[in-house]
Amino acid sequence: MMSGESFSVASSIGGFGQEVQNTNPNPNPAAKKKRNLPGTPDPDAEVIALSPKTLMATNRFVCEICNKGFQRDQNLQLHRRGHNLPWKLRQRTNKEVRKKVYICPEKTCVHHDPSRALGDLTGIKKHFSRKHGEKKWKCEKCSKKYAVQSDWKAHSKTCGTREYKCDCGTLFSRKDSFITHRAFCDALADESARLTSLAAANNLNFGNDSMNDTVINPQPGLPLGASQFGSGFRPELSGMAINGNSLGVDQQKPRLSLWLNQANSQLNPTDMMGNSHLYASSSSTAFPEMMQAVSGNLFGSSSMPNFGNFNNQQFQGFDKSVSTSTNASLSLSALPHEMKEEGNKGNLVETLSSLYSDSQKKQSKPSMPMSATALLQKAAQMGSTTSNPSSIFGNSFGVMSSSSSNTTTSFNTVNQNRNELHQALQNSKQQAAENFTASGSVDGMLRSSNLSSLTTSTNSFDQLMMQTSGKQSDPVALKNHPGSNAIENSLTRDFLGMGGRESQRPFLAQELAKFASMSSAMGLSQFTGNH
Amino acid sequence: MAAVQEDGSSVTSSSHESSPWMRRSPGLGSPSPWIRELGSEERGLCLIRLLQECAVHVGTGSMENANLGLEHISHLASPDGDTMQRIAAYFTQALADRMLKGWPGLHKALNSTKLSSVSEEVLVQKLFFEFCPFLKVAYLITNQAIIEAMEGEKVVHIIDLYSIEPAQWINLLQMISARPEGPPHLKITGIHEQKGVLEQMALQLVEEADRLDIPFQFNPIVCKLENLDLESLGVKTGEALAVSSILKLHSLLATDDDMLRRDSPVALKNLQKVFHNRQRPLREFLDKDLINLYLASLDSTSTSSPLSLCASPKMESFLSSLWSLSPKLMVITEQEADHNGFTLMERVKKALNFYAALFDCLDSAVSRAPIERHKIEKMLFGEEIKNIIACEGAERKDRHEKLEKWISRLELAGFGRVPFSYYSRLQAGRLLQISNYGGYNFKEENGCFVICWKSIPLFSVSAWRRWSN
């Protein structure tokens, strides 16, 4: 449309119901009549501001002779013919017709600004009804309300005729919103995780066959048991097939089968999950590269223009220097044309990624290299289930103390504290937690009885871990605010208990925590309400 | 069966044969052969335990025990082992650094020949940008929010609080040149400590702007963020101002903690005063005020409550100068973790969880480029871990805080949240989906984005504007 300098909109609107002066003309005549983006009017158009009444009036065209009102201009003209007007008046005045644009009379509306006027009178009328009018039309089937009759009619034609349903139960009438939803749907992610785990072996074989098929012969097969996704996958498949072909069919097949064979051979021993290790780290061969290649190109082709550019321009170079073995030679310039809808891309990749991420998830269960986060969770759980944590630590400290040649007195204090600990274990968590911070939080203050403080603090640390492990082992719960808040609360309660005032503290601290978290929620929600 | 000792000193009553790793409790001063028996999972669990114990020792100042702990860990940890081993290596290094600070002369001597290489730092940032999607998503969301907020503006001035990655602004230049009303006059003020970084940035950005025919101006400011004088930035009235802060704002929270603890009621009162100047709606006022008053009355030396924020004079004054510049938009990306606790133990625990996730994530992204992974782990994550664990007071700059605290802070300073558009959510989600091998997702919390790895929140992005009544 327009390039170069931006223009300034200098028009001011007088009262309503008048026709108003122009926007600053910017010499940029359109060669042919093209449609502007909605809300970006031609700068040398005439801006017309109508009052709500005029806008909504049904009989806008009035015959000047008999004052009869008509809905359409053509009807009015037809009527005027009947008045036997002299020839000249019958013709429409042929001055140069200036394009008119209309603004919405509602002040708070975006389209109230002349620089965002709408080009069509019918358009502005519909807009006004839709946004600022009352919804008088109601669909019978689904009780959805509309302000504009044509909207209502259009909807009732398609209501209930064609629906997409996500596994989480939500219904969609539009394909694109359905696909977008699926991309984010949590239930779906869980579902696919379960599916892929259950049928991992089957999927592999199935996938192998179908992949080979598509490599040889671009067909609308379905990759990797992703049968739940729709036919929109075709473009991706043919794209991937092209991908494979460019590599050379021979290269592709053996690589895939190599990978899958490895997977199969690993399947036999104990874990089906063994292959997940394969996916994650060593499945270096075809799949990840294709993934990367696909993703690299998705970047390039999608409407996120620029990171794609980075990827290609700046960081392909980087890739080479960085020695990851991406096949930049997989020139996928053919791909963008294949990919129709971005939603599909998302889905394809989602399957693949869920496959990977899922397999990585599985890693946390078995004894093969566990992810660090899984280890931490397990440690937290173990900390909560060990029967006598105090004694363990007491023991090791006993060992250390004997070696570091402390006197027997310190040894005795260890034992004493162990007993104290046993008691502490019986008590509530809060008390234990407070004991912890009473000693542990002040660095070096209890240097004199460092061992005793150690035993108390580590035990209470375990208690703390027990508290938090309850939260950690359930990542879904972590998402919620209250969960993390509670952790914060428990910790901060400890701080307030600092300095040996534990006996009076617990109740107050708890109350405080509740109060603060309540009112914080109140305060914040009120704020968002103000938004 | 009690643990076997080489030197003959016996373990005291080991009535806990049930616990699996206790059986293999380390002997003293002996690299026991049992270590080789450990499977990777058991070794990982052992490392976690040892780390936590060691941290406790360090925290309470019992150096000898801490030393022993470190010794034990050193047999198990390694910077090129599996993930847990690597994490343990960096954590023990940080703990050791902390211990060494107790002997300042020794510490300084050991670090006396260290030369910080600017190019290495820049390289590491670039690697992190390339391999993990977090920065990309943050840039995407930031730029999309800027474009949306600056619709119709003719002059746009962006202040980049940590200007290191040209890709961010090149992206913006491209997006903004495609604006239907044409690109605005764009001015970017980049702030960084190193001149070379800014020069490189300027070069690339000016080149891109020329190519796209956008009137553009780059303003380099070579200084540390905490020394930044916002008034001198030359923000003219009539300019639409946007501020972008990526993983840097938390450094302004660094303050001398001891002073803080002592003066906490003063700090609280200051916060309240700041409040009053902002003329916020009365209700919110009352809610927050009530909490503060309640806290203050309870305990005059207490500094923490679920809502209370470590009052940081630098942050407050920075935010209030920002506020007075009337930015139209401020997008803040931060680590979603609470690494600003008062006690070492707290920070160690939280940092373990956070960096475990980050290491796992990096591992899955870069598993076939171990050199690069090592670089990122050592020079980026390792340095952050060292700062969190070994430093205190004004030196401890990596004070990550959770989103809810940022929200409180910014609201206190007079900013209101700007919701992200559906389109940016869509783009961010897609970008995450196609990144690496998956596993990323994001969720919305309080109208802000939180980018997660395997549902573990890692980074948060929030958008703000000056709250006006």
mmCIF file of C-alpha atoms in Angstrom, chain A residues 32-278:
data_model
loop_
_atom_site.group_PDB
_atom_site.id
_atom_site.type_symbol
_atom_site.label_atom_id
_atom_site.label_comp_id
_atom_site.label_asym_id
_atom_site.label_seq_id
_atom_site.Cartn_x
_atom_site.Cartn_y
_atom_site.Cartn_z
ATOM 1 C CA LYS A 32 -6.876 -0.340 -9.828
ATOM 2 C CA LYS A 33 -9.535 -0.734 -7.292
ATOM 3 C CA LYS A 34 -8.047 -2.854 -4.574
ATOM 4 C CA ARG A 35 -9.434 -3.621 -1.191
ATOM 5 C CA ASN A 36 -7.756 -1.886 1.695
ATOM 6 C CA LEU A 37 -7.198 -3.629 4.952
ATOM 7 C CA PRO A 38 -10.172 -3.067 7.157
ATOM 8 C CA GLY A 39 -9.813 0.093 9.086
ATOM 9 C CA THR A 40 -7.091 1.582 6.896
ATOM 10 C CA PRO A 41 -8.835 4.013 4.645
ATOM 11 C CA ASP A 42 -7.699 5.739 1.513
ATOM 12 C CA PRO A 43 -6.173 8.990 2.662
ATOM 13 C CA ASP A 44 -7.906 11.211 0.145
ATOM 14 C CA ALA A 45 -11.302 9.872 0.886
ATOM 15 C CA GLU A 46 -14.016 11.931 2.390
ATOM 16 C CA VAL A 47 -14.713 11.108 6.001
ATOM 17 C CA ILE A 48 -18.320 11.017 6.930
ATOM 18 C CA ALA A 49 -19.542 10.918 10.464
ATOM 19 C CA LEU A 50 -23.112 9.941 10.970
ATOM 20 C CA SER A 51 -24.999 9.981 14.183
ATOM 21 C CA PRO A 52 -26.188 6.704 15.606
ATOM 22 C CA LYS A 53 -29.724 7.602 14.716
ATOM 23 C CA THR A 54 -28.903 8.286 11.108
ATOM 24 C CA LEU A 55 -26.816 5.164 10.945
ATOM 25 C CA MET A 56 -29.526 2.936 12.222
ATOM 26 C CA ALA A 57 -32.297 4.552 10.323
ATOM 27 C CA THR A 58 -33.943 2.155 7.961
ATOM 28 C CA ASN A 59 -35.300 4.642 5.530
ATOM 29 C CA ARG A 60 -32.311 6.709 4.698
ATOM 30 C CA PHE A 61 -33.252 7.670 1.197
ATOM 31 C CA VAL A 62 -36.032 10.186 1.162
ATOM 32 C CA CYS A 63 -37.819 11.500 -1.863
ATOM 33 C CA GLU A 64 -37.647 15.289 -1.797
ATOM 34 C CA ILE A 65 -40.921 15.654 -3.515
ATOM 35 C CA CYS A 66 -43.219 13.569 -1.413
ATOM 36 C CA ASN A 67 -40.966 12.769 1.533
ATOM 37 C CA LYS A 68 -41.391 9.078 1.219
ATOM 38 C CA GLY A 69 -38.536 7.042 2.723
ATOM 39 C CA PHE A 70 -36.768 4.111 1.120
ATOM 40 C CA GLN A 71 -34.181 1.630 2.250
ATOM 41 C CA ARG A 72 -32.248 1.652 -0.953
ATOM 42 C CA ASP A 73 -31.113 4.352 -3.297
ATOM 43 C CA GLN A 74 -32.242 2.443 -6.357
ATOM 44 C CA ASN A 75 -35.729 2.129 -4.983
ATOM 45 C CA LEU A 76 -35.803 5.852 -4.428
ATOM 46 C CA GLN A 77 -34.719 6.506 -7.996
ATOM 47 C CA LEU A 78 -37.370 4.204 -9.276
ATOM 48 C CA HIS A 79 -39.935 6.050 -7.240
ATOM 49 C CA ARG A 80 -38.753 9.456 -8.431
ATOM 50 C CA ARG A 81 -39.295 8.446 -12.002
ATOM 51 C CA GLY A 82 -42.913 8.265 -11.226
ATOM 52 C CA HIS A 83 -43.026 11.949 -10.365
ATOM 53 C CA ASN A 84 -42.491 12.920 -13.998
ATOM 54 C CA LEU A 85 -39.564 15.117 -13.232
ATOM 55 C CA PRO A 86 -38.006 17.169 -16.044
ATOM 56 C CA TRP A 87 -35.311 15.309 -17.878
ATOM 57 C CA LYS A 88 -32.365 17.048 -16.339
ATOM 58 C CA LEU A 89 -33.321 16.324 -12.779
ATOM 59 C CA ARG A 90 -33.847 12.675 -13.524
ATOM 60 C CA GLN A 91 -30.205 12.203 -14.216
ATOM 61 C CA ARG A 92 -27.850 11.890 -11.373
ATOM 62 C CA THR A 93 -25.458 14.747 -11.114
ATOM 63 C CA ASN A 94 -22.299 13.599 -12.711
ATOM 64 C CA LYS A 95 -19.684 15.308 -10.713
ATOM 65 C CA GLU A 96 -16.669 13.335 -9.793
ATOM 66 C CA VAL A 97 -17.615 10.898 -7.161
ATOM 67 C CA ARG A 98 -15.355 11.081 -4.172
ATOM 68 C CA LYS A 99 -14.820 7.991 -2.220
ATOM 69 C CA LYS A 100 -16.490 8.142 1.133
ATOM 70 C CA VAL A 101 -15.379 6.537 4.318
ATOM 71 C CA TYR A 102 -17.336 6.367 7.497
ATOM 72 C CA ILE A 103 -16.430 6.493 11.109
ATOM 73 C CA CYS A 104 -18.169 4.918 13.996
ATOM 74 C CA PRO A 105 -20.056 7.381 16.156
ATOM 75 C CA GLU A 106 -19.166 5.528 19.327
ATOM 76 C CA LYS A 107 -16.333 7.479 20.922
ATOM 77 C CA THR A 108 -14.612 4.572 22.588
ATOM 78 C CA CYS A 109 -14.495 2.578 19.421
ATOM 79 C CA VAL A 110 -11.310 2.134 17.436
ATOM 80 C CA HIS A 111 -13.060 3.071 14.278
ATOM 81 C CA HIS A 112 -14.033 6.427 15.651
ATOM 82 C CA ASP A 113 -10.661 7.726 14.541
ATOM 83 C CA PRO A 114 -10.703 8.949 10.948
ATOM 84 C CA SER A 115 -7.493 7.164 10.235
ATOM 85 C CA ARG A 116 -9.281 3.927 10.936
ATOM 86 C CA ALA A 117 -12.504 4.595 9.166
ATOM 87 C CA LEU A 118 -14.393 1.912 7.306
ATOM 88 C CA GLY A 119 -15.027 2.230 3.623
ATOM 89 C CA ASP A 120 -18.516 0.948 3.269
ATOM 90 C CA LEU A 121 -21.750 2.322 4.606
ATOM 91 C CA THR A 122 -23.267 -1.085 5.028
ATOM 92 C CA GLY A 123 -20.064 -2.099 6.708
ATOM 93 C CA ILE A 124 -20.183 0.660 9.258
ATOM 94 C CA LYS A 125 -23.811 -0.009 9.951
ATOM 95 C CA LYS A 126 -23.167 -3.635 10.589
ATOM 96 C CA HIS A 127 -20.154 -2.823 12.675
ATOM 97 C CA PHE A 128 -22.123 -0.434 14.810
ATOM 98 C CA SER A 129 -24.847 -2.966 15.423
ATOM 99 C CA ARG A 130 -22.447 -5.754 16.127
ATOM 100 C CA LYS A 131 -20.254 -3.927 18.540
ATOM 101 C CA HIS A 132 -22.459 -1.310 20.066
ATOM 102 C CA GLY A 133 -25.928 -2.516 19.387
ATOM 103 C CA GLU A 134 -28.190 -4.917 21.135
ATOM 104 C CA LYS A 135 -28.387 -8.476 19.943
ATOM 105 C CA LYS A 136 -31.916 -9.069 18.844
ATOM 106 C CA TRP A 137 -31.518 -12.182 16.753
ATOM 107 C CA LYS A 138 -31.095 -15.517 18.383
ATOM 108 C CA CYS A 139 -30.172 -18.869 16.933
ATOM 109 C CA GLU A 140 -32.648 -21.553 17.865
ATOM 110 C CA LYS A 141 -30.265 -24.429 18.039
ATOM 111 C CA CYS A 142 -27.500 -23.036 20.084
ATOM 112 C CA SER A 143 -29.025 -19.868 21.505
ATOM 113 C CA LYS A 144 -26.218 -17.692 20.227
ATOM 114 C CA LYS A 145 -27.264 -14.095 19.814
ATOM 115 C CA TYR A 146 -26.634 -11.699 16.947
ATOM 116 C CA ALA A 147 -27.221 -8.044 16.339
ATOM 117 C CA VAL A 148 -27.180 -8.204 12.552
ATOM 118 C CA GLN A 149 -29.772 -10.273 10.764
ATOM 119 C CA SER A 150 -27.454 -11.433 8.015
ATOM 120 C CA ASP A 151 -25.023 -12.772 10.587
ATOM 121 C CA TRP A 152 -27.797 -14.638 12.237
ATOM 122 C CA LYS A 153 -28.965 -16.152 8.989
ATOM 123 C CA ALA A 154 -25.478 -17.187 8.011
ATOM 124 C CA HIS A 155 -24.934 -18.807 11.343
ATOM 125 C CA SER A 156 -28.165 -20.745 11.480
ATOM 126 C CA LYS A 157 -27.322 -22.249 8.128
ATOM 127 C CA THR A 158 -24.185 -23.838 9.451
ATOM 128 C CA CYS A 159 -25.095 -24.333 13.062
ATOM 129 C CA GLY A 160 -24.646 -27.964 13.946
ATOM 130 C CA THR A 161 -23.927 -29.021 10.378
ATOM 131 C CA ARG A 162 -20.214 -29.440 10.575
ATOM 132 C CA GLU A 163 -18.389 -29.720 13.782
ATOM 133 C CA TYR A 164 -14.988 -30.525 14.973
ATOM 134 C CA LYS A 165 -14.643 -31.994 18.377
ATOM 135 C CA CYS A 166 -11.489 -32.043 20.361
ATOM 136 C CA ASP A 167 -10.802 -34.931 22.669
ATOM 137 C CA CYS A 168 -11.135 -32.651 25.591
ATOM 138 C CA GLY A 169 -14.770 -32.167 24.677
ATOM 139 C CA THR A 170 -14.792 -28.718 23.186
ATOM 140 C CA LEU A 171 -16.717 -28.224 19.963
ATOM 141 C CA PHE A 172 -15.589 -26.062 17.075
ATOM 142 C CA SER A 173 -17.291 -24.980 13.942
ATOM 143 C CA ARG A 174 -14.210 -23.631 12.276
ATOM 144 C CA LYS A 175 -11.345 -25.741 11.195
ATOM 145 C CA ASP A 176 -8.662 -23.228 12.011
ATOM 146 C CA SER A 177 -9.834 -22.536 15.503
ATOM 147 C CA PHE A 178 -10.118 -26.241 16.046
ATOM 148 C CA ILE A 179 -6.561 -26.817 14.960
ATOM 149 C CA THR A 180 -5.258 -23.961 17.038
ATOM 150 C CA HIS A 181 -7.036 -25.336 20.030
ATOM 151 C CA ARG A 182 -5.611 -28.743 19.548
ATOM 152 C CA ALA A 183 -2.170 -27.273 19.508
ATOM 153 C CA PHE A 184 -2.630 -26.008 23.000
ATOM 154 C CA CYS A 185 -4.988 -28.532 24.417
ATOM 155 C CA ASP A 186 -3.589 -30.122 27.537
ATOM 156 C CA ALA A 187 -5.861 -33.077 27.447
ATOM 157 C CA LEU A 188 -4.698 -33.864 24.023
ATOM 158 C CA ALA A 189 -1.078 -33.800 25.021
ATOM 159 C CA ASP A 190 -1.753 -36.278 27.784
ATOM 160 C CA GLU A 191 -3.787 -38.416 25.483
ATOM 161 C CA SER A 192 -1.148 -38.579 22.830
ATOM 162 C CA ALA A 193 1.446 -39.298 25.462
ATOM 163 C CA ARG A 194 -0.526 -42.274 26.617
ATOM 164 C CA LEU A 195 -1.194 -43.453 23.132
ATOM 165 C CA THR A 196 2.361 -43.290 21.992
ATOM 166 C CA SER A 197 3.593 -45.012 25.081
ATOM 167 C CA LEU A 198 1.134 -47.847 24.856
ATOM 168 C CA ALA A 199 1.637 -48.549 21.243
ATOM 169 C CA ALA A 200 5.240 -47.461 20.964
ATOM 170 C CA ALA A 201 6.417 -50.588 19.263
ATOM 171 C CA ASN A 202 3.436 -50.801 17.010
ATOM 172 C CA ASN A 203 3.736 -47.208 16.107
ATOM 173 C CA LEU A 204 7.316 -47.650 15.206
ATOM 174 C CA ASN A 205 6.611 -50.409 12.796
ATOM 175 C CA PHE A 206 3.605 -48.711 11.441
ATOM 176 C CA GLY A 207 5.523 -45.553 11.100
ATOM 177 C CA ASN A 208 8.343 -47.311 9.388
ATOM 178 C CA ASP A 209 6.118 -48.742 6.766
ATOM 179 C CA SER A 210 4.168 -45.632 6.160
ATOM 180 C CA MET A 211 7.305 -43.538 6.029
ATOM 181 C CA ASN A 212 8.825 -45.818 3.495
ATOM 182 C CA ASP A 213 5.686 -45.696 1.518
ATOM 183 C CA THR A 214 5.618 -41.991 1.473
ATOM 184 C CA VAL A 215 9.219 -41.767 0.625
ATOM 185 C CA ILE A 216 8.753 -43.848 -2.436
ATOM 186 C CA ASN A 217 5.384 -42.633 -3.361
ATOM 187 C CA PRO A 218 3.893 -39.486 -1.989
ATOM 188 C CA GLN A 219 0.606 -40.641 -0.704
ATOM 189 C CA PRO A 220 -1.669 -39.318 1.891
ATOM 190 C CA GLY A 221 -0.562 -41.864 4.402
ATOM 191 C CA LEU A 222 -0.488 -40.992 8.029
ATOM 192 C CA PRO A 223 2.744 -40.672 9.903
ATOM 193 C CA LEU A 224 3.457 -42.477 13.047
ATOM 194 C CA GLY A 225 0.083 -43.635 14.056
ATOM 195 C CA ALA A 226 -1.168 -40.133 14.210
ATOM 196 C CA SER A 227 -4.455 -41.327 12.977
ATOM 197 C CA GLN A 228 -6.363 -39.002 15.155
ATOM 198 C CA PHE A 229 -5.248 -36.024 13.130
ATOM 199 C CA GLY A 230 -7.143 -35.167 10.083
ATOM 200 C CA SER A 231 -6.526 -35.201 6.430
ATOM 201 C CA GLY A 232 -4.901 -31.845 6.583
ATOM 202 C CA PHE A 233 -1.703 -33.717 6.966
ATOM 203 C CA ARG A 234 -1.380 -34.395 3.353
ATOM 204 C CA PRO A 235 0.651 -31.330 2.532
ATOM 205 C CA GLU A 236 3.124 -32.093 5.243
ATOM 206 C CA LEU A 237 3.534 -35.623 4.118
ATOM 207 C CA SER A 238 4.151 -34.777 0.577
ATOM 208 C CA GLY A 239 6.506 -32.148 1.806
ATOM 209 C CA MET A 240 8.330 -34.654 3.872
ATOM 210 C CA ALA A 241 8.332 -36.994 0.984
ATOM 211 C CA ILE A 242 9.973 -34.404 -1.138
ATOM 212 C CA ASN A 243 12.364 -34.064 1.664
ATOM 213 C CA GLY A 244 13.123 -37.707 1.538
ATOM 214 C CA ASN A 245 13.436 -37.706 -2.170
ATOM 215 C CA SER A 246 15.900 -34.949 -2.178
ATOM 216 C CA LEU A 247 18.022 -36.992 0.111
ATOM 217 C CA GLY A 248 17.723 -39.886 -2.189
ATOM 218 C CA VAL A 249 15.370 -42.654 -1.395
ATOM 219 C CA ASP A 250 18.174 -45.046 -0.744
ATOM 220 C CA GLN A 251 19.727 -42.859 1.841
ATOM 221 C CA GLN A 252 16.481 -42.361 3.546
ATOM 222 C CA LYS A 253 15.265 -45.865 3.885
ATOM 223 C CA PRO A 254 18.275 -47.537 5.343
ATOM 224 C CA ARG A 255 18.702 -44.734 7.799
ATOM 225 C CA LEU A 256 15.199 -45.028 9.025
ATOM 226 C CA SER A 257 15.280 -48.726 9.178
ATOM 227 C CA LEU A 258 18.593 -48.607 10.958
ATOM 228 C CA TRP A 259 17.120 -46.384 13.564
ATOM 229 C CA LEU A 260 14.019 -48.447 13.900
ATOM 230 C CA ASN A 261 15.958 -51.668 14.027
ATOM 231 C CA GLN A 262 17.978 -50.338 16.833
ATOM 232 C CA ALA A 263 14.794 -49.368 18.511
ATOM 233 C CA ASN A 264 13.376 -52.803 18.004
ATOM 234 C CA SER A 265 16.397 -54.576 19.287
ATOM 235 C CA GLN A 266 16.312 -52.457 22.337
ATOM 236 C CA LEU A 267 12.681 -53.210 22.774
ATOM 237 C CA ASN A 268 13.318 -56.796 23.558
ATOM 238 C CA PRO A 269 15.084 -56.486 26.841
ATOM 239 C CA THR A 270 13.247 -55.409 29.923
ATOM 240 C CA ASP A 271 11.996 -52.014 29.104
ATOM 241 C CA MET A 272 9.974 -50.890 26.258
ATOM 242 C CA MET A 273 11.207 -47.633 27.535
ATOM 243 C CA GLY A 274 14.703 -48.461 26.607
ATOM 244 C CA ASN A 275 14.075 -47.139 23.170
ATOM 245 C CA SER A 276 13.091 -43.861 24.588
ATOM 246 C CA HIS A 277 16.691 -43.339 25.405
ATOM 247 C CA LEU A 278 17.365 -43.974 21.804
#
